[in-house]
mmCIF file of C-alpha atoms and ligand atoms in Angstrom:
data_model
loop_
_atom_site.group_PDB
_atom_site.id
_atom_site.type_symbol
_atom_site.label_atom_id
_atom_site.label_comp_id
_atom_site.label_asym_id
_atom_site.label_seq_id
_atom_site.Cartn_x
_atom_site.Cartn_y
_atom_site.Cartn_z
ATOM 1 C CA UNK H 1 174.796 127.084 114.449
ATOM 2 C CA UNK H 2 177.289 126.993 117.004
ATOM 3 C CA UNK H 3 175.056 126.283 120.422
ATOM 4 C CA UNK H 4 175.921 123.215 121.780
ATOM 5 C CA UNK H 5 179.117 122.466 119.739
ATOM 6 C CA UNK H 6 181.312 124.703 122.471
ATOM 7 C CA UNK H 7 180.327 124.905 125.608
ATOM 8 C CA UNK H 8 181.468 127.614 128.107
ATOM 9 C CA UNK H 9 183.244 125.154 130.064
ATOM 10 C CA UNK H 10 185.326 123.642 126.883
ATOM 11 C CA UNK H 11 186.209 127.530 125.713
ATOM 12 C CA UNK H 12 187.836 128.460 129.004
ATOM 13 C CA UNK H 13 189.580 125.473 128.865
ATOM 14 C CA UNK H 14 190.998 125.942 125.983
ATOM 15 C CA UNK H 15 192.295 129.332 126.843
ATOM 16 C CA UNK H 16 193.325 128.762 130.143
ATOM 17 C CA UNK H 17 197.554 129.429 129.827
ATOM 18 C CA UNK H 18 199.161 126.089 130.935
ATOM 19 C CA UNK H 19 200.993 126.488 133.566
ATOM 20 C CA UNK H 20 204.112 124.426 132.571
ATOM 21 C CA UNK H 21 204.021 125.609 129.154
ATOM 22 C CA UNK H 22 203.136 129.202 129.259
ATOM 23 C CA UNK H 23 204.346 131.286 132.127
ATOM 24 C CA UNK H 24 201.868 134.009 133.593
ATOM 25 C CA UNK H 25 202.034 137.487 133.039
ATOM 26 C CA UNK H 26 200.375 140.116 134.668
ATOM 27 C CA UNK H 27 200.490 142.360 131.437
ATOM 28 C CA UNK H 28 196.780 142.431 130.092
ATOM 29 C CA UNK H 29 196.948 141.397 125.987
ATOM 30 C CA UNK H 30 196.323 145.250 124.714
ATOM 31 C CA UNK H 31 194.141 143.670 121.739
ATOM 32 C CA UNK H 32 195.435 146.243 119.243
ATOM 33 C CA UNK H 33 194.330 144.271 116.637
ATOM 34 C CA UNK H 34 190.417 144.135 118.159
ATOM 35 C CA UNK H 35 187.578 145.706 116.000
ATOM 36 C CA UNK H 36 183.989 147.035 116.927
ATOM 37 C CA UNK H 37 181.119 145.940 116.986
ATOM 38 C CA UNK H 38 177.426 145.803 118.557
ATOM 39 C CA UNK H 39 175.650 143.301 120.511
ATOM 40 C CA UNK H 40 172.157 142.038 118.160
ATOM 41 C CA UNK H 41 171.057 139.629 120.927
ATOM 42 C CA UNK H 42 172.117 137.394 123.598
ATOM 43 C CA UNK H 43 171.348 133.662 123.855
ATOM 44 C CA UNK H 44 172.719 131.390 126.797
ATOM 45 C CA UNK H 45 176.059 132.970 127.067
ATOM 46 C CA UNK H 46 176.644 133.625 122.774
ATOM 47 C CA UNK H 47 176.267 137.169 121.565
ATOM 48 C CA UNK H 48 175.335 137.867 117.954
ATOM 49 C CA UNK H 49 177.090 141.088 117.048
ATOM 50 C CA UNK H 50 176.772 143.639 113.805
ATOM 51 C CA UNK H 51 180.381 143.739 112.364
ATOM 52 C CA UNK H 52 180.586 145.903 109.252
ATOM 53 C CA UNK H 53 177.210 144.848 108.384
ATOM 54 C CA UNK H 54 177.650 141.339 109.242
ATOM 55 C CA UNK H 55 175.965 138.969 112.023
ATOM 56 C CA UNK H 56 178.715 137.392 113.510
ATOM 57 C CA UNK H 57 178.863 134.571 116.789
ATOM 58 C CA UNK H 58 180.751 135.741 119.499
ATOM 59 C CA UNK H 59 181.545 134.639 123.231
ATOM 60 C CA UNK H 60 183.064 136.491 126.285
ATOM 61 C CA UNK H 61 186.578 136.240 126.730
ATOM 62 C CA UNK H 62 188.588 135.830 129.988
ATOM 63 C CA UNK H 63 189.505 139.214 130.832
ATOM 64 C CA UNK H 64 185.895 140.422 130.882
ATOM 65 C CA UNK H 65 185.400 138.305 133.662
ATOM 66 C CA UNK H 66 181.913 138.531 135.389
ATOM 67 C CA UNK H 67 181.088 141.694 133.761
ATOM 68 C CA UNK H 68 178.014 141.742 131.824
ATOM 69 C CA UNK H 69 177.449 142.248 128.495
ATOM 70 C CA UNK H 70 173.957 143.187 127.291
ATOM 71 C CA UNK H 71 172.603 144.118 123.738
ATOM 72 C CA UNK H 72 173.009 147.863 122.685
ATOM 73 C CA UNK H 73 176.259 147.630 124.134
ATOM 74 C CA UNK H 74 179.449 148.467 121.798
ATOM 75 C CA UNK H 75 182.322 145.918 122.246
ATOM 76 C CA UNK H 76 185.364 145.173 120.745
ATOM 77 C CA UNK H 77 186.097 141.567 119.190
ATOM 78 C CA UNK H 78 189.039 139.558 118.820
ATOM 79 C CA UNK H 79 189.725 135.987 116.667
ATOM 80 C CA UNK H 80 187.491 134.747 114.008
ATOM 81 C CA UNK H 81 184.936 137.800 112.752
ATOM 82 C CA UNK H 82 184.522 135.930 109.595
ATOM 83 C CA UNK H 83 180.593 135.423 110.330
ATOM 84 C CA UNK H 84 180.927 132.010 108.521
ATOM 85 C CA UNK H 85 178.412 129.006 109.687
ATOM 86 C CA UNK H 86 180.874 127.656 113.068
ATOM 87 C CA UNK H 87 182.669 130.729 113.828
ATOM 88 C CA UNK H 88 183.138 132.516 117.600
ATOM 89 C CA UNK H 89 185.239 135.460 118.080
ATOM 90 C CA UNK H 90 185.928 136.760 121.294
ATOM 91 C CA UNK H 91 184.463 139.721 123.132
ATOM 92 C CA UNK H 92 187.793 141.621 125.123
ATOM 93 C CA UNK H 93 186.216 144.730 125.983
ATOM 94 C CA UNK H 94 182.480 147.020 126.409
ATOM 95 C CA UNK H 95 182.980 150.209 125.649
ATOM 96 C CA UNK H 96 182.062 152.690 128.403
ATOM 97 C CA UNK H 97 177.807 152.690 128.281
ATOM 98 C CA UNK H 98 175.491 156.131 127.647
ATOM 99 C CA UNK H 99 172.816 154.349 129.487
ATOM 100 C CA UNK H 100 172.061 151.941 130.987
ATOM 101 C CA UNK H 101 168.164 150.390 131.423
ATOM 102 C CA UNK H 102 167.774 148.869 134.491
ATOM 103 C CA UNK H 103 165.172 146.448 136.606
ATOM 104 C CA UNK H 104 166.120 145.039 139.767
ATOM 105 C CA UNK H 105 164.823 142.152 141.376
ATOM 106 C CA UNK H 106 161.618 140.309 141.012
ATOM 107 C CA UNK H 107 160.344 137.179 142.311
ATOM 108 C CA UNK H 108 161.817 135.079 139.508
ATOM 109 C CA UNK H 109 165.479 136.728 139.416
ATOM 110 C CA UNK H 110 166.926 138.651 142.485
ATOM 111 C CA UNK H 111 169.517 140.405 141.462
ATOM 112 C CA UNK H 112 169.271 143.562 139.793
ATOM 113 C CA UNK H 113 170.300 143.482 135.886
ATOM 114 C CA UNK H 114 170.838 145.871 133.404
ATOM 115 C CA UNK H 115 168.391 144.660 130.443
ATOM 116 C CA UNK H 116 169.644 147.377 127.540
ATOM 117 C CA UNK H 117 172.415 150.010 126.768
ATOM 118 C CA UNK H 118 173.084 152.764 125.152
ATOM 119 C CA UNK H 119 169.472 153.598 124.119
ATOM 120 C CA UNK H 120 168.262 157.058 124.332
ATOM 121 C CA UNK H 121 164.921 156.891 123.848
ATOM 122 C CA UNK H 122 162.371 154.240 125.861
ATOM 123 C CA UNK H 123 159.226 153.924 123.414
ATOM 124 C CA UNK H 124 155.759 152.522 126.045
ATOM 125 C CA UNK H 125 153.458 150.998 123.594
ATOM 126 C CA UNK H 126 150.181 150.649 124.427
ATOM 127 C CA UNK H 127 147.118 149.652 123.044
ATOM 128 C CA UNK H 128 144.244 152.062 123.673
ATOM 129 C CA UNK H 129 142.164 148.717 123.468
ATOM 130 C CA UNK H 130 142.146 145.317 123.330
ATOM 131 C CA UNK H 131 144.309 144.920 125.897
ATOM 132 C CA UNK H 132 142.720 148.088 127.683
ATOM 133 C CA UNK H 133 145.688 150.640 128.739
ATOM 134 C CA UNK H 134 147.179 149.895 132.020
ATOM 135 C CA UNK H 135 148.503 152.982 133.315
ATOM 136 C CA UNK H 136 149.918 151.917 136.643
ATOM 137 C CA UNK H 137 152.578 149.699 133.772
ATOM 138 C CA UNK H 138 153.081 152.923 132.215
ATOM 139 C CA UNK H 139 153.935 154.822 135.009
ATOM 140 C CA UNK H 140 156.284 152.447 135.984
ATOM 141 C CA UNK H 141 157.995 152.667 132.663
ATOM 142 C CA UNK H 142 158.113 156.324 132.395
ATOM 143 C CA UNK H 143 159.675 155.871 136.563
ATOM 144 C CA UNK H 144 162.602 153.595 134.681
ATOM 145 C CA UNK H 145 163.571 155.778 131.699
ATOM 146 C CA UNK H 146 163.658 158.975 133.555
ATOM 147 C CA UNK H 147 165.659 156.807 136.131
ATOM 148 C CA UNK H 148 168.069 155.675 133.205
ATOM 149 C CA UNK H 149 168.407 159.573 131.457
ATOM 150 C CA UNK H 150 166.490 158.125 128.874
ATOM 151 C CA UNK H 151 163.677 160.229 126.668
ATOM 152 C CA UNK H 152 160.000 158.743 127.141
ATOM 153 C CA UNK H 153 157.339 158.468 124.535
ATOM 154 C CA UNK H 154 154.332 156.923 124.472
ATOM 155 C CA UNK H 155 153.530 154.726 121.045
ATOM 156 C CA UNK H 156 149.629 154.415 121.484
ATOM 157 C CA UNK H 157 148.539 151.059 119.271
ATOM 158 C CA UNK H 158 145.653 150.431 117.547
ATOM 159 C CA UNK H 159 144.387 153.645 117.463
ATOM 160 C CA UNK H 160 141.129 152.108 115.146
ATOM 161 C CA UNK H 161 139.615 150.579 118.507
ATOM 162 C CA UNK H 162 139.573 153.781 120.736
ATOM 163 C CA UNK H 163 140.336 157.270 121.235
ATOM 164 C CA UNK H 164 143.384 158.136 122.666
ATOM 165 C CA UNK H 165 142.129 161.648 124.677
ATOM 166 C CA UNK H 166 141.187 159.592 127.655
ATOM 167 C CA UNK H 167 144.845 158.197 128.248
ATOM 168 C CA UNK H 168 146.619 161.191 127.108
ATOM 169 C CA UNK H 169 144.792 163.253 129.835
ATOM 170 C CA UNK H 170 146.532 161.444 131.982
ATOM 171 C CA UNK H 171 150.175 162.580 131.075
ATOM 172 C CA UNK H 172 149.726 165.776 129.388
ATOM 173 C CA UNK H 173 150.792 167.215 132.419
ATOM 174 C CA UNK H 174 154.106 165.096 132.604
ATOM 175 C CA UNK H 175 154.565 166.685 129.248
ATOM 176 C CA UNK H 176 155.277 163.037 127.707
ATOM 177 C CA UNK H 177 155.236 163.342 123.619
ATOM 178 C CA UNK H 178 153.268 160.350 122.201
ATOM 179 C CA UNK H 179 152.259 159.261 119.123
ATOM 180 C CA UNK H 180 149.567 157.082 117.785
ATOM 181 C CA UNK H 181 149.568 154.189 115.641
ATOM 182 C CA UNK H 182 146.908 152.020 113.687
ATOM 183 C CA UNK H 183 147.616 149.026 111.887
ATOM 184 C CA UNK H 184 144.921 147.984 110.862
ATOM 185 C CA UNK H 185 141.187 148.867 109.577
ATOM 186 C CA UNK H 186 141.042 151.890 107.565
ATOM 187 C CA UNK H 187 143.829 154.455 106.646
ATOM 188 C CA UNK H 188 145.998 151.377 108.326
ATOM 189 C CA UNK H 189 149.934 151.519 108.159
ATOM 190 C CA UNK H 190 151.129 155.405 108.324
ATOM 191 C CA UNK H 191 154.460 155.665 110.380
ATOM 192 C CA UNK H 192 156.058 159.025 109.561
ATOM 193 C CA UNK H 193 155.390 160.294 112.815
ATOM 194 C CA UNK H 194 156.843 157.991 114.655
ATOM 195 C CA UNK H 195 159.566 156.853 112.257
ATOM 196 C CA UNK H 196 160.319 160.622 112.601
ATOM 197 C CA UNK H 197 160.616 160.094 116.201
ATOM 198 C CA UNK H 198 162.545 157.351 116.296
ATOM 199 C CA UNK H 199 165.737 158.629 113.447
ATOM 200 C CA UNK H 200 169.058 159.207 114.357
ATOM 201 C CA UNK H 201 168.193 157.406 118.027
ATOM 202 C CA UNK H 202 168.619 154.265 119.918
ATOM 203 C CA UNK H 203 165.009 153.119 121.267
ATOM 204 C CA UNK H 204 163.996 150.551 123.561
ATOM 205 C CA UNK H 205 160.270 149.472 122.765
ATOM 206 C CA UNK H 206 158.565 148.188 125.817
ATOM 207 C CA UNK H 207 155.223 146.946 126.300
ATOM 208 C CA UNK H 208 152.987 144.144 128.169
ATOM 209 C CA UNK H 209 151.865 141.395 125.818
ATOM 210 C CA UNK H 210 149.377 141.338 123.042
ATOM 211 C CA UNK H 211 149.950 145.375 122.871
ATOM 212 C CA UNK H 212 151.057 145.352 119.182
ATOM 213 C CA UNK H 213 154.454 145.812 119.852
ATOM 214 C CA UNK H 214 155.856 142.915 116.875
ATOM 215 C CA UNK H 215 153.433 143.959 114.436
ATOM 216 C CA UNK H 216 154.676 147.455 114.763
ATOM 217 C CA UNK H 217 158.298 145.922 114.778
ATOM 218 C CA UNK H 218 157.592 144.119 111.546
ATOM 219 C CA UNK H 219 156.128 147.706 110.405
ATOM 220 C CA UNK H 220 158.910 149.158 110.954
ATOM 221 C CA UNK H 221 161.450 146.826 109.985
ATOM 222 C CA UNK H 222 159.976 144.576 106.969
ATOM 223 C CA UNK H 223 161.907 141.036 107.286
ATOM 224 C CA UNK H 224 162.149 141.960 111.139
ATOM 225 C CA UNK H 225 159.967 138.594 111.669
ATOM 226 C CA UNK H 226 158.558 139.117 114.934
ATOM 227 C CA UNK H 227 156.461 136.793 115.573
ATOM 228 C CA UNK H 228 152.819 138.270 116.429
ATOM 229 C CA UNK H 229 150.521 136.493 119.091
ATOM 230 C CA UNK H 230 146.976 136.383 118.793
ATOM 231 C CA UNK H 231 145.473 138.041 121.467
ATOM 232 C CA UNK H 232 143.413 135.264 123.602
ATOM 233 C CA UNK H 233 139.836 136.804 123.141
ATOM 234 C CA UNK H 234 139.040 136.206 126.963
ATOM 235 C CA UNK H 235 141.872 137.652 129.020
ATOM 236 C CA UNK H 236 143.081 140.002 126.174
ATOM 237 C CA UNK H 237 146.530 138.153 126.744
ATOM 238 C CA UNK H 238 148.646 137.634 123.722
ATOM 239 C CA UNK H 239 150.778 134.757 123.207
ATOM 240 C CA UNK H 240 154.390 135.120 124.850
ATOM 241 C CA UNK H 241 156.348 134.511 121.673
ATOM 242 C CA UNK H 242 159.645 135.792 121.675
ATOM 243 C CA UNK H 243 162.389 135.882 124.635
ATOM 244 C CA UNK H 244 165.638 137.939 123.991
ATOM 245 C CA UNK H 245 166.075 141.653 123.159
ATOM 246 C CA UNK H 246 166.928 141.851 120.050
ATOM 247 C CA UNK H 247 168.383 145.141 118.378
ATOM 248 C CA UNK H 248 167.441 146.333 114.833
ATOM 249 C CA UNK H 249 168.321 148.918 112.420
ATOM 250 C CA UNK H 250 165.921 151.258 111.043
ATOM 251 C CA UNK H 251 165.936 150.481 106.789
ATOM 252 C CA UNK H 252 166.977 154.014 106.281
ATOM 253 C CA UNK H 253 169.722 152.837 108.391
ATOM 254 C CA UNK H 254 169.327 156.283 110.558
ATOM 255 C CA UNK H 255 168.047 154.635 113.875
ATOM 256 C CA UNK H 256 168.085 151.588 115.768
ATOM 257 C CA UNK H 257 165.294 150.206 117.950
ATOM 258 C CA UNK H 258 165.358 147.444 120.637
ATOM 259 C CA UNK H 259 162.418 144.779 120.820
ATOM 260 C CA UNK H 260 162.083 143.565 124.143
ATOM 261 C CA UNK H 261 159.937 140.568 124.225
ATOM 262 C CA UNK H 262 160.798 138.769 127.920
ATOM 263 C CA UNK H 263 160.528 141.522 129.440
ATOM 264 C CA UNK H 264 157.595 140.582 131.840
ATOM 265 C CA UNK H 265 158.583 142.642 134.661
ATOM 266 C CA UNK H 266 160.139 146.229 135.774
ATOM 267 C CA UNK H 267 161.206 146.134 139.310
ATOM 268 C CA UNK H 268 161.955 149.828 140.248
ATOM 269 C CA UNK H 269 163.610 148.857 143.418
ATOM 270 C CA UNK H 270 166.871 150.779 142.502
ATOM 271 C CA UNK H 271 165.512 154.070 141.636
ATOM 272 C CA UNK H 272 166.266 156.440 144.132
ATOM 273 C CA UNK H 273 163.520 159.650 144.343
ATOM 274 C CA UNK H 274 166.382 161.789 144.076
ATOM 275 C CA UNK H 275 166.833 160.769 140.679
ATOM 276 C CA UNK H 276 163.292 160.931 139.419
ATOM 277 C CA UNK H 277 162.630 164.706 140.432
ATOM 278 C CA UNK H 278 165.869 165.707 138.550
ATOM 279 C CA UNK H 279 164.228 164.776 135.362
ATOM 280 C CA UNK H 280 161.913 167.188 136.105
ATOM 281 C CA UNK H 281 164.061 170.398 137.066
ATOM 282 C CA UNK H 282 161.026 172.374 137.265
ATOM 283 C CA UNK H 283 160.014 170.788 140.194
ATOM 284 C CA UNK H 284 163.696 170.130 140.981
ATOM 285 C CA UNK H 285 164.060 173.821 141.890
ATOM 286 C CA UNK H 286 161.371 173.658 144.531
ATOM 287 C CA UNK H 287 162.737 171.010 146.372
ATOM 288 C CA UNK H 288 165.670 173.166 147.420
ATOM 289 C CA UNK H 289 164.112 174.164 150.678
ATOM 290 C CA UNK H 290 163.040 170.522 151.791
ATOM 291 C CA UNK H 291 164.501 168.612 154.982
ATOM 292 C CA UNK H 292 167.008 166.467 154.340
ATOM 293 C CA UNK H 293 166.086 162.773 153.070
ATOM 294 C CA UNK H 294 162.824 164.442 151.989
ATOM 295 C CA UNK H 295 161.658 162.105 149.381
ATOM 296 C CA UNK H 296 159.003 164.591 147.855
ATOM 297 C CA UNK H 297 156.076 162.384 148.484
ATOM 298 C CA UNK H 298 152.594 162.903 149.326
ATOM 299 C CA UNK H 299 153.272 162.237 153.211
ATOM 300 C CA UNK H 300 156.488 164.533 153.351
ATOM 301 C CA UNK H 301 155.384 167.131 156.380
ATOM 302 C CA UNK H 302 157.314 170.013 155.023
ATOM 303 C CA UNK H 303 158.037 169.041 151.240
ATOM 304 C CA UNK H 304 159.069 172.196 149.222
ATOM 305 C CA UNK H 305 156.476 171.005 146.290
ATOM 306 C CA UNK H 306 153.902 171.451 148.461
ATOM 307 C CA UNK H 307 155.368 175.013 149.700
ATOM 308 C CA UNK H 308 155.718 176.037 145.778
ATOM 309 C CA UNK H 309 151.912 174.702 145.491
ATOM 310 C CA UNK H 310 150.632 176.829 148.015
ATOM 311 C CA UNK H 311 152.563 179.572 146.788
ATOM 312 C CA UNK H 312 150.748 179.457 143.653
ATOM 313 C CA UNK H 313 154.527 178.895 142.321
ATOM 314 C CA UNK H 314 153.739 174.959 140.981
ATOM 315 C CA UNK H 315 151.302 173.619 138.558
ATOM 316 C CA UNK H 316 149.126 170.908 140.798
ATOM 317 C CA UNK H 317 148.336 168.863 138.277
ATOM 318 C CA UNK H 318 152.418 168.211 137.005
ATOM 319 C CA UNK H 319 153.085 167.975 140.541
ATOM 320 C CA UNK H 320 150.524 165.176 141.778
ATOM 321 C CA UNK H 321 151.721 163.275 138.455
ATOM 322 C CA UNK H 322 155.192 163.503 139.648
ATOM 323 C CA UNK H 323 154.180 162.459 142.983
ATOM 324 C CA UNK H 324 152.272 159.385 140.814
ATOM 325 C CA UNK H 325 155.051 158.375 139.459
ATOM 326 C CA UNK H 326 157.095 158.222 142.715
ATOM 327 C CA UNK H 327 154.696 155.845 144.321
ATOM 328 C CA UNK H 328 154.492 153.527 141.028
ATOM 329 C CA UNK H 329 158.016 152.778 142.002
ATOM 330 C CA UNK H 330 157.007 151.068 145.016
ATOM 331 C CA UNK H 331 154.100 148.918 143.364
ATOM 332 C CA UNK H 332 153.986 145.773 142.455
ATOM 333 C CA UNK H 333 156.544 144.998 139.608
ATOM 334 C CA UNK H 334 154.563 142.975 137.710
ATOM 335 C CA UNK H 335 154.371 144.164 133.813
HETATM 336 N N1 GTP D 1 142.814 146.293 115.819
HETATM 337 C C1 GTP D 1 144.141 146.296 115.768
HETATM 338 N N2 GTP D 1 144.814 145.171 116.057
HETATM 339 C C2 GTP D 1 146.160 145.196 116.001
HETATM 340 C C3 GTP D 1 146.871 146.379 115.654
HETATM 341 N N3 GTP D 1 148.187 146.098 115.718
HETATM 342 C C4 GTP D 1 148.303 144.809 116.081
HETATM 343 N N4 GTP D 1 147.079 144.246 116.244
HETATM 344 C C5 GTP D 1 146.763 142.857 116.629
HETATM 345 O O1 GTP D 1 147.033 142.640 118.022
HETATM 346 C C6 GTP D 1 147.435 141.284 118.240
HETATM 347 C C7 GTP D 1 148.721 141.256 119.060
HETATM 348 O O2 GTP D 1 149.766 141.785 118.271
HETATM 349 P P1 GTP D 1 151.302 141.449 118.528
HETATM 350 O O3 GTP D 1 152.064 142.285 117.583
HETATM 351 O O4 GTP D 1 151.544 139.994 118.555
HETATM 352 O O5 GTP D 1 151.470 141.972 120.026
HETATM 353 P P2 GTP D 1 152.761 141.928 120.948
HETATM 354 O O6 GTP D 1 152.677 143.148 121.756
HETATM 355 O O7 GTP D 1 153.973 141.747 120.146
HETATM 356 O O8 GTP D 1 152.484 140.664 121.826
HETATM 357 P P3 GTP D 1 153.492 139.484 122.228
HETATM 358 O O9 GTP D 1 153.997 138.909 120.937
HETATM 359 O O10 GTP D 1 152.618 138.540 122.989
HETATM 360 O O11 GTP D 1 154.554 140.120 123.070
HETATM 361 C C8 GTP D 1 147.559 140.650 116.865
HETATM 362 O O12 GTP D 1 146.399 139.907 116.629
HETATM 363 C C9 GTP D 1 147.644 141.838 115.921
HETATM 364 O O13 GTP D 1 147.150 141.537 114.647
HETATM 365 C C10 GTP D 1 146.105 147.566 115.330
HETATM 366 O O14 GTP D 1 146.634 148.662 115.015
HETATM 367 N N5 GTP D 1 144.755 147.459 115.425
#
């Protein structure tokens, strides 16, 4: 392990030029000799990357400078890629991000952060019991990935404790695929249609605790080792047991998914409604006629949904989801 043995503060240090010694140049090192790689986790300021196959230890170098660097992103590493027990190599660049998941500010952190890149795909699981669905958290995830460009689906857990028509009545109309999932009791374990969901894509899994989200990790990825809570029979809480994203390749190595364990809160501060209603060009086309700044709400006096509605030109039900959605933006961002 190499926590503790360098600290930020010694690194820089080190590769601080000396004045004296080493005149400055303005000339950025071109780091010809860098090589790729892809961020597995993030733990106080080290990255683990995948190198060729290999974990590896790596640290931010100078030139990156405040910029972030979040797992799912693609870098480019300098200095010691050995992977050997005690070795850092250097992050010198993040190569340009696909997407980028965002949550802005809650009570805890205000600034807003970019939690994952360079997923496609943000999988919701829910359980249909035991934690009953919460559909106001859905929403609010569905509100982020169509915010980030990314492709929803709804992973419905524990499908041996309730039906899923109930919840999927809900979101037919939003035209959200799903899937559902049972681990356990009879005819447990069957994952083709999900595992065909997830191939050839990057996937964020998301869910509130105690949802099945490790155990389906584990599923998924045998010698994963997420570590599964038991579910507190009272508030039908799990166990928080796991902190960082963590990325993880599919064992047919044709996929990649992204366990997000801390994440205990999606603040949807940053979405603008603009950007919501273009994932839906359907709708998008209606809105052409609408005042400016129209944010396509229930309130707006002369919204061109509610002109297409009236015109027997837009599906109510699609349309009152949309509007669902926009208003789980401005709820309460806990998860
Ligand atoms: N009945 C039933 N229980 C399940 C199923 N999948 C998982 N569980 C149970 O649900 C509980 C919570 O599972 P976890 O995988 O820890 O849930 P989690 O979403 O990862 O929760 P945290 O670790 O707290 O984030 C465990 O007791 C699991 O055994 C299922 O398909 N059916």
């Amino acid at each position: 392990m190499t926590t503790g043995r360098y600290s930020d503060h010694d690194h820089e240090h080190y590769e601080r030029p000396r004045r004296r010694t080493r005149p400055r140049t303005k000339d950025r090192p071109s780091y010809d000799d860098a090589v790729d790689a892809r961020v597995v986790t993030v733990d106080r300021g080290r990255f683990t990357l995948l190198l060729d196959g290999r974990r590896v230890m790596a640290m931010k170098s100078r030139p990156l400078g405040r910029k972030g660097v979040v797992v799912g992103d693609h870098v480019r590493v300098v200095g010691d890629t050995s992977g050997a027990d005690g070795s850092l190599a250097r992050i010198v660049e993040v190569v340009p991000r696909t997407t980028t998941l965002r949550r802005t500010a809650d009570d805890d952190d205000p600034v807003e952060r970019v939690i994952v890149s360079n997923a496609d795909q943000l999988v919701v699981v829910t359980a249909l019991a035991d934690p009953e669905p919460r559909p106001r958290l859905i929403d609010r995830a569905l509100v982020a990935a169509y915010d980030a460009g990314m492709a929803p689906l709804l992973c419905l857990t524990k499908a041996d404790l309730a039906d899923p028509e109930t919840l999927l009545s809900t979101y037919r109309s939003l035209g959200v695929p799903w899937v559902v999932t049972q681990l356990k009791g009879e005819g447990a374990g069957d994952l083709t249609e999900l595992l065909d969901r997830l191939r050839g894509r990057t996937s964020v899994l998301v869910g509130h605790s105690g949802v099945g989200k490790s155990t389906l990790v584990n599923a998924l990825v045998p010698g994963a080792h997420r570590e599964v809570g038991i579910v507190n029979a009272v508030t039908g809480r799990g166990r928080h047991t796991s902190t960082s994203a963590y990325l993880l390749e599919l064992p047919d190595g044709d996929g990649w998914i992204i366990d997000t364990p801390g994440i205990r809160s999606f603040g949807l501060a940053h979405v603008q409604p603009g950007n919501l209603i273009e994932a839906f060009p359907d709708l998008d086309e209606m809105t052409e006629t609408c005042p400016r700044g129209c944010t396509h709400g229930t309130d707006e006096p002369e919204c061109g949904l509610d002109e297409a509605i009236e015109a027997g030109e837009a599906d109510v039900d699609r349309v009152e989801s949309f509007r669902r959605l926009l208003a789980a933006r401005e709820a309460s961002s806990d998860w």
